[in-house]
Short mmCIF file of C-alpha atoms (C1' of nucleotides) in Angstrom, two decimals:
data_model
loop_
_atom_site.label_atom_id
_atom_site.label_comp_id
_atom_site.label_asym_id
_atom_site.label_seq_id
_atom_site.Cartn_x
_atom_site.Cartn_y
_atom_site.Cartn_z
CA UNK A 1 0.00 0.00 0.00
CA UNK A 2 1.45 3.33 -0.97
CA UNK A 3 1.28 5.92 1.68
CA UNK A 4 -0.08 9.23 0.57
CA UNK A 5 0.95 11.10 3.64
CA UNK A 6 3.54 13.75 3.44
CA UNK A 7 6.94 12.94 4.79
CA UNK A 8 7.00 13.39 8.50
CA UNK A 9 10.67 13.20 8.90
CA UNK A 10 12.43 16.39 9.67
CA UNK A 11 15.27 17.21 7.39
CA UNK A 12 18.44 15.97 8.91
CA UNK A 13 21.29 18.27 9.52
CA UNK A 14 24.10 17.72 7.13
CA UNK A 15 26.60 18.52 9.75
CA UNK A 16 29.82 16.69 9.39
CA UNK A 17 29.62 15.95 13.05
CA UNK A 18 27.12 13.65 14.59
CA UNK A 19 25.87 12.27 11.32
CA UNK A 20 29.20 10.87 10.52
CA UNK A 21 29.79 7.23 10.94
CA UNK A 22 26.23 6.07 11.00
CA UNK A 23 25.55 5.80 7.32
CA UNK A 24 27.08 3.24 5.08
CA UNK A 25 28.85 0.19 6.14
CA UNK A 26 32.45 0.44 5.42
CA UNK A 27 34.03 -1.43 2.66
CA UNK A 28 37.46 -1.45 1.28
CA UNK A 29 38.97 -1.17 -2.08
CA UNK A 30 42.59 -1.45 -2.92
CA UNK A 31 44.49 1.08 -4.89
CA UNK A 32 48.19 1.24 -5.60
CA UNK A 33 50.24 3.63 -3.58
CA UNK A 34 53.78 4.71 -3.88
CA UNK A 35 56.02 2.88 -1.48
CA UNK A 36 57.97 5.92 -0.36
CA UNK A 37 54.73 7.32 1.06
CA UNK A 38 54.30 4.40 3.39
CA UNK A 39 54.79 6.17 6.63
CA UNK A 40 51.72 4.36 7.85
CA UNK A 41 50.30 6.13 10.81
CA UNK A 42 46.65 5.87 10.08
CA UNK A 43 44.08 4.39 12.34
CA UNK A 44 42.45 1.18 11.31
CA UNK A 45 38.85 1.38 10.36
CA UNK A 46 38.69 5.12 10.38
CA UNK A 47 40.53 5.74 7.22
CA UNK A 48 43.76 6.30 9.12
CA UNK A 49 46.53 3.81 8.63
CA UNK A 50 48.34 2.41 11.63
CA UNK A 51 51.64 0.75 11.06
CA UNK A 52 51.42 -2.99 11.25
CA UNK A 53 47.85 -3.00 12.46
CA UNK A 54 46.20 -5.42 10.10
CA UNK A 55 47.63 -8.33 8.25
CA UNK A 56 45.91 -7.89 4.99
CA UNK A 57 46.57 -4.22 5.08
CA UNK A 58 50.21 -4.84 5.72
CA UNK A 59 50.30 -7.37 2.98
CA UNK A 60 48.83 -4.84 0.65
CA UNK A 61 51.31 -2.24 1.71
CA UNK A 62 54.15 -4.63 1.13
CA UNK A 63 52.85 -5.22 -2.30
CA UNK A 64 52.75 -1.51 -3.03
CA UNK A 65 49.06 -1.14 -2.30
CA UNK A 66 47.11 0.29 0.56
CA UNK A 67 43.53 -0.41 1.54
CA UNK A 68 41.36 2.63 1.04
CA UNK A 69 38.44 3.19 3.30
CA UNK A 70 34.94 3.66 2.03
CA UNK A 71 31.79 4.59 3.78
CA UNK A 72 31.01 7.31 6.26
CA UNK A 73 33.69 9.71 7.26
CA UNK A 74 34.87 10.03 10.83
CA UNK A 75 35.64 13.24 12.63
CA UNK A 76 39.31 12.36 12.51
CA UNK A 77 39.22 11.96 8.76
CA UNK A 78 37.37 15.21 8.37
CA UNK A 79 39.94 16.98 10.49
CA UNK A 80 42.78 15.60 8.43
CA UNK A 81 41.12 16.60 5.21
CA UNK A 82 40.33 20.11 6.42
CA UNK A 83 43.83 20.53 7.70
CA UNK A 84 45.28 19.38 4.43
CA UNK A 85 43.14 21.76 2.43
CA UNK A 86 44.05 24.62 4.71
CA UNK A 87 47.68 23.93 4.01
CA UNK A 88 47.57 23.10 0.34
CA UNK A 89 44.29 24.39 -0.91
CA UNK A 90 41.66 22.59 -2.94
CA UNK A 91 42.51 20.44 -5.88
CA UNK A 92 45.02 17.67 -6.38
CA UNK A 93 42.64 15.39 -4.55
CA UNK A 94 44.59 12.28 -5.18
CA UNK A 95 47.49 14.05 -3.54
CA UNK A 96 45.52 14.27 -0.32
CA UNK A 97 45.93 10.60 0.28
CA UNK A 98 49.62 10.72 -0.48
CA UNK A 99 50.41 13.83 1.51
CA UNK A 100 48.14 13.47 4.49
CA UNK A 101 48.03 9.74 4.92
CA UNK A 102 44.29 9.77 4.68
CA UNK A 103 43.23 6.40 3.31
CA UNK A 104 40.60 7.88 1.10
CA UNK A 105 40.14 7.99 -2.60
CA UNK A 106 40.67 11.41 -4.11
CA UNK A 107 37.13 11.37 -5.37
CA UNK A 108 35.86 10.69 -1.91
CA UNK A 109 37.91 13.55 -0.50
CA UNK A 110 36.61 15.98 -3.05
CA UNK A 111 33.03 14.91 -2.42
CA UNK A 112 33.39 15.14 1.33
CA UNK A 113 34.87 18.59 1.11
CA UNK A 114 32.42 19.89 -1.44
CA UNK A 115 29.32 18.53 0.19
CA UNK A 116 30.07 18.79 3.88
CA UNK A 117 33.30 20.45 4.90
CA UNK A 118 33.80 23.51 2.80
CA UNK A 119 32.80 26.76 4.44
CA UNK A 120 29.62 28.55 3.56
CA UNK A 121 27.44 25.51 3.20
CA UNK A 122 23.85 25.93 4.24
CA UNK A 123 22.55 23.22 6.49
CA UNK A 124 18.95 24.30 6.58
CA UNK A 125 16.05 23.07 4.53
CA UNK A 126 15.45 24.63 1.17
CA UNK A 127 13.51 27.84 1.27
CA UNK A 128 10.46 28.38 -0.89
CA UNK A 129 12.45 30.65 -3.14
CA UNK A 130 15.22 28.09 -3.53
CA UNK A 131 12.66 25.45 -4.31
CA UNK A 132 11.09 27.64 -6.94
CA UNK A 133 14.43 28.33 -8.53
CA UNK A 134 15.27 24.65 -8.64
CA UNK A 135 11.98 23.73 -10.22
CA UNK A 136 12.19 26.50 -12.72
CA UNK A 137 15.74 25.65 -13.62
CA UNK A 138 14.92 22.00 -13.97
CA UNK A 139 11.96 22.78 -16.15
CA UNK A 140 14.15 24.80 -18.44
CA UNK A 141 17.45 22.96 -18.35
CA UNK A 142 16.88 19.50 -17.01
CA UNK A 143 19.15 17.70 -14.59
CA UNK A 144 22.01 20.16 -14.47
CA UNK A 145 22.67 19.86 -10.77
CA UNK A 146 26.01 21.56 -10.74
CA UNK A 147 24.59 24.56 -12.56
CA UNK A 148 21.80 24.73 -10.05
CA UNK A 149 24.29 24.57 -7.22
CA UNK A 150 26.20 27.44 -8.73
CA UNK A 151 22.98 29.37 -8.80
CA UNK A 152 22.22 28.69 -5.14
CA UNK A 153 25.05 29.76 -2.86
CA UNK A 154 25.71 27.36 -0.06
CA UNK A 155 23.92 24.50 -1.75
CA UNK A 156 25.54 21.47 -3.25
CA UNK A 157 24.65 19.63 -6.39
CA UNK A 158 24.14 16.47 -4.40
CA UNK A 159 21.76 18.18 -2.04
CA UNK A 160 19.77 19.67 -4.87
CA UNK A 161 19.68 16.37 -6.67
CA UNK A 162 18.40 14.56 -3.62
CA UNK A 163 15.82 17.23 -3.06
CA UNK A 164 14.65 16.95 -6.64
CA UNK A 165 14.26 13.20 -6.62
CA UNK A 166 12.51 13.22 -3.30
CA UNK A 167 10.08 15.83 -4.50
CA UNK A 168 9.66 14.14 -7.85
CA UNK A 169 8.65 10.87 -6.24
CA UNK A 170 6.34 12.62 -3.87
CA UNK A 171 4.56 14.50 -6.63
CA UNK A 172 4.19 11.33 -8.62
CA UNK A 173 2.85 9.48 -5.67
CA UNK A 174 0.26 12.14 -5.07
CA UNK A 175 -0.61 12.37 -8.73
CA UNK A 176 0.41 15.99 -8.82
CA UNK A 177 2.27 17.78 -11.58
CA UNK A 178 6.01 17.87 -11.27
CA UNK A 179 6.15 21.54 -12.04
CA UNK A 180 3.87 24.19 -10.60
CA UNK A 181 1.46 25.81 -12.96
CA UNK A 182 3.14 29.17 -12.71
CA UNK A 183 6.31 27.67 -14.11
CA UNK A 184 4.73 25.70 -16.90
CA UNK A 185 2.55 28.61 -17.92
CA UNK A 186 5.43 31.01 -17.73
CA UNK A 187 7.47 29.06 -20.20
CA UNK A 188 4.69 27.96 -22.44
CA UNK A 189 3.24 31.38 -23.18
CA UNK A 190 5.32 34.52 -23.38
CA UNK A 191 8.46 32.66 -22.46
CA UNK A 192 7.89 30.11 -25.10
CA UNK A 193 10.81 31.17 -27.20
CA UNK A 194 13.31 30.67 -24.46
CA UNK A 195 11.73 27.42 -23.60
CA UNK A 196 11.76 26.34 -27.19
CA UNK A 197 15.42 27.22 -27.49
CA UNK A 198 16.22 25.39 -24.34
CA UNK A 199 14.30 22.38 -25.37
CA UNK A 200 15.91 22.43 -28.76
CA UNK A 201 19.31 22.38 -27.14
CA UNK A 202 18.32 19.61 -24.87
CA UNK A 203 16.95 17.60 -27.68
CA UNK A 204 20.43 16.96 -28.91
CA UNK A 205 21.39 15.57 -25.57
CA UNK A 206 18.39 13.57 -24.62
CA UNK A 207 16.93 10.50 -26.03
CA UNK A 208 14.72 11.36 -28.91
CA UNK A 209 11.75 9.77 -27.33
CA UNK A 210 11.87 12.18 -24.47
CA UNK A 211 11.03 15.02 -26.72
CA UNK A 212 7.71 13.49 -27.41
CA UNK A 213 6.32 14.74 -24.19
CA UNK A 214 6.45 18.18 -25.63
CA UNK A 215 3.47 19.71 -27.22
CA UNK A 216 1.67 16.61 -28.22
CA UNK A 217 -1.85 17.76 -28.69
CA UNK A 218 -4.89 15.87 -27.72
CA UNK A 219 -6.68 14.30 -30.54
CA UNK A 220 -10.14 15.56 -30.98
CA UNK A 221 -12.17 12.46 -31.39
CA UNK A 222 -15.54 14.07 -31.44
CA UNK A 223 -16.06 13.04 -35.00
CA UNK A 224 -14.99 9.53 -34.46
CA UNK A 225 -17.54 7.09 -35.63
CA UNK A 226 -17.44 3.43 -35.05
CA UNK A 227 -17.32 1.60 -38.35
CA UNK A 228 -19.04 -1.75 -38.06
CA UNK A 229 -18.73 -2.09 -41.80
CA UNK A 230 -15.02 -2.25 -41.32
CA UNK A 231 -15.19 -5.17 -38.98
CA UNK A 232 -14.51 -8.68 -40.00
CA UNK A 233 -17.62 -10.52 -41.07
CA UNK A 234 -19.42 -12.84 -38.73
CA UNK A 235 -18.70 -10.65 -35.78
CA UNK A 236 -21.86 -8.64 -35.79
CA UNK A 237 -22.24 -5.04 -34.72
CA UNK A 238 -22.78 -5.49 -31.07
CA UNK A 239 -21.19 -3.38 -28.45
CA UNK A 240 -17.64 -4.49 -28.01
CA UNK A 241 -17.09 -2.49 -24.91
CA UNK A 242 -15.19 -4.61 -22.45
CA UNK A 243 -16.21 -4.40 -18.89
CA UNK A 244 -13.32 -5.94 -17.16
CA UNK A 245 -11.83 -4.84 -13.93
CA UNK A 246 -8.99 -3.65 -16.01
CA UNK A 247 -10.95 -0.50 -16.37
CA UNK A 248 -11.66 -0.42 -12.73
CA UNK A 249 -8.03 -0.72 -11.91
CA UNK A 250 -7.24 2.38 -13.83
CA UNK A 251 -9.54 4.37 -11.62
CA UNK A 252 -6.80 5.74 -9.49
CA UNK A 253 -5.48 9.08 -8.65
CA UNK A 254 -3.38 9.09 -11.74
CA UNK A 255 -6.22 8.82 -14.14
CA UNK A 256 -6.12 12.44 -15.08
CA UNK A 257 -2.45 13.16 -14.79
CA UNK A 258 -0.77 10.17 -16.30
CA UNK A 259 2.58 11.10 -17.69
CA UNK A 260 2.87 10.65 -21.39
CA UNK A 261 6.52 11.05 -21.80
CA UNK A 262 7.22 8.71 -24.58
CA UNK A 263 4.66 8.73 -27.24
CA UNK A 264 4.96 8.68 -30.93
CA UNK A 265 3.03 10.39 -33.59
CA UNK A 266 2.27 8.07 -36.39
CA UNK A 267 0.38 8.53 -39.52
CA UNK A 268 -1.87 6.55 -41.68
CA UNK A 269 -3.84 7.05 -44.79
CA UNK A 270 -7.06 8.84 -44.40
CA UNK A 271 -9.75 6.44 -45.36
CA UNK A 272 -13.15 7.55 -46.33
CA UNK A 273 -15.95 5.19 -46.92
CA UNK A 274 -15.59 5.81 -50.61
CA UNK A 275 -11.96 4.95 -50.44
CA UNK A 276 -12.25 1.98 -48.20
CA UNK A 277 -10.48 -0.28 -50.61
CA UNK A 278 -7.19 1.31 -49.77
CA UNK A 279 -5.19 -0.36 -47.11
CA UNK A 280 -3.68 2.26 -44.89
CA UNK A 281 0.04 2.57 -44.72
CA UNK A 282 0.35 2.44 -41.05
CA UNK A 283 3.25 3.57 -38.92
CA UNK A 284 5.95 5.49 -40.51
CA UNK A 285 9.26 4.09 -39.62
CA UNK A 286 11.64 6.36 -37.81
CA UNK A 287 14.35 3.83 -38.00
CA UNK A 288 14.95 4.04 -34.34
CA UNK A 289 11.60 2.59 -33.46
CA UNK A 290 10.93 -0.31 -35.72
CA UNK A 291 8.49 -1.67 -33.19
CA UNK A 292 6.04 0.82 -34.47
CA UNK A 293 5.20 -1.69 -37.09
CA UNK A 294 4.41 -4.32 -34.54
CA UNK A 295 0.97 -4.89 -33.17
CA UNK A 296 -0.46 -2.15 -31.12
CA UNK A 297 -0.47 -1.83 -27.46
CA UNK A 298 -3.27 -4.06 -26.27
CA UNK A 299 -4.18 -1.38 -23.83
CA UNK A 300 -4.73 0.91 -26.70
CA UNK A 301 -6.92 -1.54 -28.45
CA UNK A 302 -8.84 -2.23 -25.34
CA UNK A 303 -9.45 1.44 -25.19
CA UNK A 304 -10.59 1.56 -28.73
CA UNK A 305 -13.09 -1.13 -28.20
CA UNK A 306 -15.22 1.48 -26.57
CA UNK A 307 -15.94 3.08 -29.85
CA UNK A 308 -19.59 3.36 -30.49
CA UNK A 309 -21.39 5.78 -32.71
CA UNK A 310 -19.98 9.18 -31.94
CA UNK A 311 -18.17 8.11 -28.88
CA UNK A 312 -14.85 6.71 -28.05
CA UNK A 313 -13.76 6.41 -24.53
CA UNK A 314 -10.30 6.42 -23.18
CA UNK A 315 -9.82 4.00 -20.40
CA UNK A 316 -7.74 6.11 -18.11
CA UNK A 317 -9.99 9.05 -18.51
CA UNK A 318 -12.96 7.03 -17.48
CA UNK A 319 -12.68 6.26 -13.83
CA UNK A 320 -15.27 4.15 -12.15
CA UNK A 321 -16.48 2.77 -15.39
CA UNK A 322 -19.00 -0.02 -15.12
CA UNK A 323 -20.80 -2.17 -17.52
CA UNK A 324 -24.20 -0.84 -16.60
CA UNK A 325 -23.47 2.80 -17.00
CA UNK A 326 -23.18 4.70 -20.22
CA UNK A 327 -19.81 6.02 -21.23
CA UNK A 328 -19.49 9.53 -22.43
CA UNK A 329 -17.08 11.13 -24.83
CA UNK A 330 -15.21 12.68 -26.42
CA UNK A 331 -12.14 11.60 -24.69
CA UNK A 332 -8.55 12.49 -24.79
CA UNK A 333 -6.51 9.91 -26.55
CA UNK A 334 -3.76 10.17 -24.04
CA UNK A 335 -2.35 6.97 -22.78
CA UNK A 336 -0.19 6.19 -19.83
CA UNK A 337 3.50 5.95 -19.95
CA UNK A 338 4.28 3.32 -17.37
CA UNK A 339 7.90 4.13 -17.59
CA UNK A 340 8.21 4.82 -13.95
CA UNK A 341 8.04 1.46 -12.44
CA UNK A 342 7.12 -2.06 -12.99
CA UNK A 343 4.96 -1.77 -9.96
CA UNK A 344 2.84 0.83 -11.57
CA UNK A 345 2.29 -1.23 -14.63
CA UNK A 346 1.68 -4.41 -12.76
CA UNK A 347 -0.74 -2.81 -10.41
CA UNK A 348 -2.62 -1.31 -13.22
CA UNK A 349 -2.84 -4.12 -15.65
CA UNK A 350 -2.02 -7.19 -13.69
CA UNK A 351 0.60 -7.96 -16.24
CA UNK A 352 4.27 -8.46 -15.77
CA UNK A 353 6.34 -5.93 -17.60
CA UNK A 354 10.06 -5.45 -17.48
CA UNK A 355 11.16 -2.09 -16.19
CA UNK A 356 11.92 0.53 -18.75
CA UNK A 357 15.13 2.41 -18.95
CA UNK A 358 15.55 5.29 -16.65
CA UNK A 359 14.27 8.44 -18.18
CA UNK A 360 12.36 9.49 -15.14
CA UNK A 361 13.97 12.71 -14.14
CA UNK A 362 12.79 14.63 -17.13
CA UNK A 363 9.36 13.23 -17.21
CA UNK A 364 6.52 15.64 -17.47
CA UNK A 365 2.97 14.64 -16.76
CA UNK A 366 0.42 15.68 -19.24
CA UNK A 367 -2.82 16.84 -17.87
CA UNK A 368 -5.71 15.10 -19.48
CA UNK A 369 -8.73 17.22 -20.20
CA UNK A 370 -11.87 16.63 -18.21
CA UNK A 371 -14.46 14.31 -19.51
CA UNK A 372 -17.22 16.07 -21.32
CA UNK A 373 -20.69 14.68 -21.73
CA UNK A 374 -21.63 13.45 -25.14
CA UNK A 375 -23.87 10.78 -26.49
CA UNK A 376 -24.50 7.91 -24.17
CA UNK A 377 -23.29 4.49 -25.09
CA UNK A 378 -25.68 1.62 -24.74
CA UNK A 379 -24.94 -0.83 -22.04
CA UNK A 380 -22.62 -3.63 -22.90
CA UNK A 381 -24.12 -6.71 -24.36
CA UNK A 382 -22.19 -9.06 -22.29
CA UNK A 383 -18.53 -8.52 -22.86
CA UNK A 384 -16.32 -10.17 -20.37
CA UNK A 385 -12.89 -10.19 -18.96
CA UNK A 386 -11.97 -12.60 -21.65
CA UNK A 387 -11.05 -9.79 -23.91
CA UNK A 388 -8.49 -8.36 -21.65
CA UNK A 389 -7.12 -11.63 -20.54
CA UNK A 390 -6.92 -12.74 -24.10
CA UNK A 391 -5.03 -9.67 -25.13
CA UNK A 392 -2.57 -9.89 -22.35
CA UNK A 393 -2.07 -13.54 -22.87
CA UNK A 394 -1.33 -13.12 -26.49
CA UNK A 395 0.84 -10.10 -25.97
CA UNK A 396 3.09 -12.13 -23.80
CA UNK A 397 3.90 -14.55 -26.52
CA UNK A 398 7.34 -14.66 -27.93
CA UNK A 399 7.83 -13.38 -31.38
CA UNK A 400 7.54 -15.95 -34.02
CA UNK A 401 5.60 -16.72 -37.10
CA UNK A 402 4.98 -14.94 -40.36
CA UNK A 403 4.46 -11.29 -40.87
CA UNK A 404 1.13 -9.60 -40.79
CA UNK A 405 1.59 -9.14 -44.49
CA UNK A 406 0.16 -12.57 -44.87
CA UNK A 407 -3.13 -11.16 -43.73
CA UNK A 408 -4.49 -8.65 -46.18
CA UNK A 409 -7.77 -6.93 -46.34
CA UNK A 410 -10.19 -8.09 -48.92
CA UNK A 411 -10.24 -6.41 -52.24
CA UNK A 412 -13.39 -4.50 -51.40
CA UNK A 413 -11.76 -3.06 -48.31
CA UNK A 414 -13.58 -5.17 -45.82
CA UNK A 415 -11.80 -7.12 -43.20
CA UNK A 416 -10.41 -10.51 -43.94
CA UNK A 417 -12.58 -13.44 -43.22
CA UNK A 418 -12.50 -15.31 -40.01
CA UNK A 419 -10.56 -18.21 -41.37
CA UNK A 420 -7.75 -15.91 -42.30
CA UNK A 421 -7.84 -14.28 -38.94
CA UNK A 422 -7.71 -17.56 -37.17
CA UNK A 423 -4.83 -18.87 -39.15
CA UNK A 424 -2.70 -15.81 -38.94
CA UNK A 425 0.08 -15.15 -36.53
CA UNK A 426 0.50 -11.44 -36.40
CA UNK A 427 4.11 -10.61 -36.04
CA UNK A 428 4.54 -13.54 -33.78
CA UNK A 429 1.55 -12.88 -31.62
CA UNK A 430 -0.16 -16.14 -32.00
CA UNK A 431 -3.86 -15.68 -32.42
CA UNK A 432 -4.42 -19.15 -33.65
CA UNK A 433 -6.87 -20.24 -31.05
CA UNK A 434 -10.03 -21.19 -32.86
CA UNK A 435 -11.95 -22.18 -29.77
CA UNK A 436 -11.72 -18.80 -28.23
CA UNK A 437 -12.42 -17.10 -31.47
CA UNK A 438 -15.59 -18.92 -32.18
CA UNK A 439 -16.85 -18.63 -28.67
CA UNK A 440 -16.18 -15.00 -28.08
CA UNK A 441 -16.82 -12.68 -30.97
CA UNK A 442 -15.38 -9.81 -29.02
CA UNK A 443 -12.08 -11.57 -28.99
CA UNK A 444 -12.36 -12.21 -32.66
CA UNK A 445 -12.82 -8.56 -33.20
CA UNK A 446 -10.09 -7.61 -30.84
CA UNK A 447 -7.61 -9.86 -32.48
CA UNK A 448 -8.44 -8.49 -35.80
CA UNK A 449 -8.39 -4.92 -34.59
CA UNK A 450 -5.27 -5.45 -32.60
CA UNK A 451 -3.12 -5.05 -35.59
CA UNK A 452 -2.32 -1.44 -36.32
CA UNK A 453 -3.25 -1.80 -39.91
CA UNK A 454 -6.72 -2.79 -38.97
CA UNK A 455 -7.48 -0.70 -35.98
CA UNK A 456 -6.26 2.43 -37.61
CA UNK A 457 -8.31 1.55 -40.59
CA UNK A 458 -11.51 1.84 -38.77
CA UNK A 459 -10.40 4.35 -36.22
CA UNK A 460 -8.69 6.87 -38.39
CA UNK A 461 -11.45 7.03 -40.87
CA UNK A 462 -13.14 9.63 -38.77
CA UNK A 463 -10.55 11.10 -36.51
CA UNK A 464 -10.24 14.80 -36.82
CA UNK A 465 -6.78 16.15 -37.10
CA UNK A 466 -5.89 18.45 -34.25
CA UNK A 467 -6.47 22.01 -35.25
CA UNK A 468 -2.99 23.11 -34.44
CA UNK A 469 -1.64 20.80 -37.02
CA UNK A 470 -1.43 21.62 -40.62
CA UNK A 471 -1.83 18.24 -42.14
CA UNK A 472 -0.68 19.55 -45.46
CA UNK A 473 2.83 20.23 -44.51
CA UNK A 474 5.29 22.48 -42.85
CA UNK A 475 3.60 23.41 -39.66
CA UNK A 476 3.67 19.91 -38.45
CA UNK A 477 7.27 19.48 -39.37
CA UNK A 478 8.08 22.70 -37.58
CA UNK A 479 6.40 21.58 -34.46
CA UNK A 480 7.79 18.10 -34.49
CA UNK A 481 11.27 18.41 -35.87
CA UNK A 482 11.99 14.84 -34.93
CA UNK A 483 9.82 13.73 -37.79
CA UNK A 484 11.77 15.02 -40.67
CA UNK A 485 10.61 12.16 -42.74
CA UNK A 486 7.28 13.82 -43.17
CA UNK A 487 6.69 14.70 -46.70
CA UNK A 488 4.26 17.34 -47.75
CA UNK A 489 2.83 15.27 -50.47
CA UNK A 490 2.41 12.29 -48.26
CA UNK A 491 0.77 14.35 -45.61
CA UNK A 492 -2.26 14.81 -47.73
CA UNK A 493 -5.15 12.83 -46.45
CA UNK A 494 -3.31 11.63 -43.46
CA UNK A 495 -4.21 11.72 -39.86
CA UNK A 496 -2.08 11.64 -36.80
CA UNK A 497 -2.47 9.33 -33.93
CA UNK A 498 -0.65 9.38 -30.66
CA UNK A 499 0.45 6.01 -29.49
CA UNK A 500 1.50 5.13 -26.00
CA UNK A 501 5.05 4.44 -25.15
CA UNK A 502 4.20 0.87 -24.50
CA UNK A 503 4.30 0.46 -28.22
CA UNK A 504 7.80 1.78 -28.25
CA UNK A 505 9.06 -0.42 -25.55
CA UNK A 506 11.15 -3.24 -26.85
CA UNK A 507 9.37 -5.65 -24.59
CA UNK A 508 6.40 -5.40 -26.93
CA UNK A 509 8.38 -7.23 -29.48
"C1'" DA B 1 6.67 -3.21 21.47
"C1'" DA B 2 7.77 -5.20 17.23
"C1'" DA B 3 7.48 -5.39 12.41
"C1'" DT B 4 7.03 -3.15 8.31
"C1'" DA B 5 6.95 0.61 5.06
"C1'" DC B 6 8.75 4.60 3.60
"C1'" DT B 7 11.95 8.49 3.17
"C1'" DC B 8 16.25 10.74 3.46
"C1'" DC B 9 20.73 11.49 2.05
"C1'" DA B 10 25.79 10.42 2.26
"C1'" DA B 11 28.60 8.13 -0.46
"C1'" DC B 12 29.78 5.40 -4.35
"C1'" DC B 13 30.17 4.44 -9.28
"C1'" DG B 14 30.76 5.06 -14.07
"C1'" DC B 15 31.33 8.12 -17.44
"C1'" DT B 16 32.90 12.35 -19.73
"C1'" DC B 17 35.58 16.36 -20.07
"C1'" DC B 18 39.70 18.87 -19.62
"C1'" DC B 19 44.42 19.65 -19.62
"C1'" DG B 20 49.24 18.95 -19.75
"C1'" DG B 21 53.04 16.35 -21.62
"C1'" DC C 1 47.15 14.85 -32.58
"C1'" DC C 2 47.31 11.38 -29.11
"C1'" DC C 3 47.41 9.65 -24.57
"C1'" DG C 4 46.89 9.37 -19.69
"C1'" DG C 5 45.60 11.20 -15.38
"C1'" DG C 6 42.81 14.29 -12.70
"C1'" DA C 7 38.54 16.49 -11.87
"C1'" DG C 8 33.77 16.94 -12.20
"C1'" DC C 9 29.10 15.49 -13.11
"C1'" DG C 10 24.92 12.83 -12.97
"C1'" DG C 11 22.79 8.55 -11.62
"C1'" DT C 12 22.38 4.99 -8.23
"C1'" DT C 13 22.82 2.56 -3.91
"C1'" DG C 14 21.82 1.21 0.57
"C1'" DG C 15 22.07 2.22 5.60
"C1'" DA C 16 19.73 4.80 9.02
"C1'" DG C 17 15.90 7.38 10.76
"C1'" DT C 18 11.03 7.90 11.15
"C1'" DA C 19 6.16 6.87 10.58
"C1'" DT C 20 2.70 3.56 10.36
"C1'" DT C 21 0.50 -0.76 11.20
#
DNA sequence: AAATACTCCAACCGCTCCCGG
DNA sequence: CCCGGGAGCGGTTGGAGTATT
């Protein structure tokens, strides 16, 4: 159970006295030392060598090596270090060990001095103004702790870093934005140019995917219309809305503030009913993310199963959903990131997922818009948990089998027949389970729709392109410089869909 | 009172940058 | 220009303190 209470613990003093010696266990590493320095008068276990005190230490010394102490510093060590720096000044940290006899790595000496011993260090908690400066700086520049420390006299980079991570976790736990509104608004309106410049600079340093959390607009799905004519035959036009507890599990405090750090904008052909024979070219390849051509996030497809008439409901924007209550739209198409922890994913979906790489510190939650009333959706006609369990089961399969290319739409643009669906292994996700297919039409549909080529085919037919985007060219490229592959000519009749980062995660292979 | 959960933060680690030879 | 060592930076670890059960 995650506690939602605020930390009760008072900030500990960083004094070099009193807190010393009660942190890490000590360990030892061995580094070479020049023999002529072996005066050996330090105390065992405190980083001070005593002549002939310990066998292994003596053995090391005889072999030209001395055991260096790790772990918490003692008062004696601090005194030696301070004394040495008073005499010789800062710098030449490896020389400290040679000249003072302190059995500490030069790195460790520098860190101890910089973070605890040097004069002028503040030992108090961060003030509100300091906190604001840190947040603002981090929003603009990212994890540049040393630059922040230079900006805040008496503060160390380590201290600022610890403060940031502690606050970051706390905000996430509480489902609150990482950055205060005044900061985000400040740099997204009149300060947008500076922010844009900063972000542009950072983009060369960060993983490309991390830029996707910037300015990804919500898709306006108000014109979405469920296309039963695009479904495979024999499935009927019943309500495919699943009613599993999967939806219930997403009814948490994060439902409206899920971070969407890594998302991708993909494109597909715009299909009208008169042009339904065309098979959409789904998922531009960026080279770096070939998994975009793999089957979609089952979460996403589960979400899409809510499509009905003029409504489409997003799962995480629909807390407390139940099978007996109508669902309202339109909904934001935002999807969760799940990059933060396996726990989060597992809790949410009940599915084991390997942890993602650590991009956390620059994550920015995206605020989902509130749910607005629209047309009611008829009650479910008996969907079950089987859909979700089926999806997750199949998504856990290892990759094998033929490409989805073996499954093509019919010449008239309708979905392939059931026999083809049953016999096809989509990019290794084995859907060849006839019993389930024949018993549960929803699963049949899901499996068919699960492939990006298919789901986008019936989804994108009516999605409205976000207004801020010029689907005919340059504006989009300007706003999303990462997608240089966009071609003006190709942009005609194309729509843009935001996919969750789960699609990008290699585990979805 | 004991066990457990959670947070804090000092210190470590690996990597990169810089500079002098 | 290359190489090696020193310094610095950012991310991570894990022990200790504190709150909660």
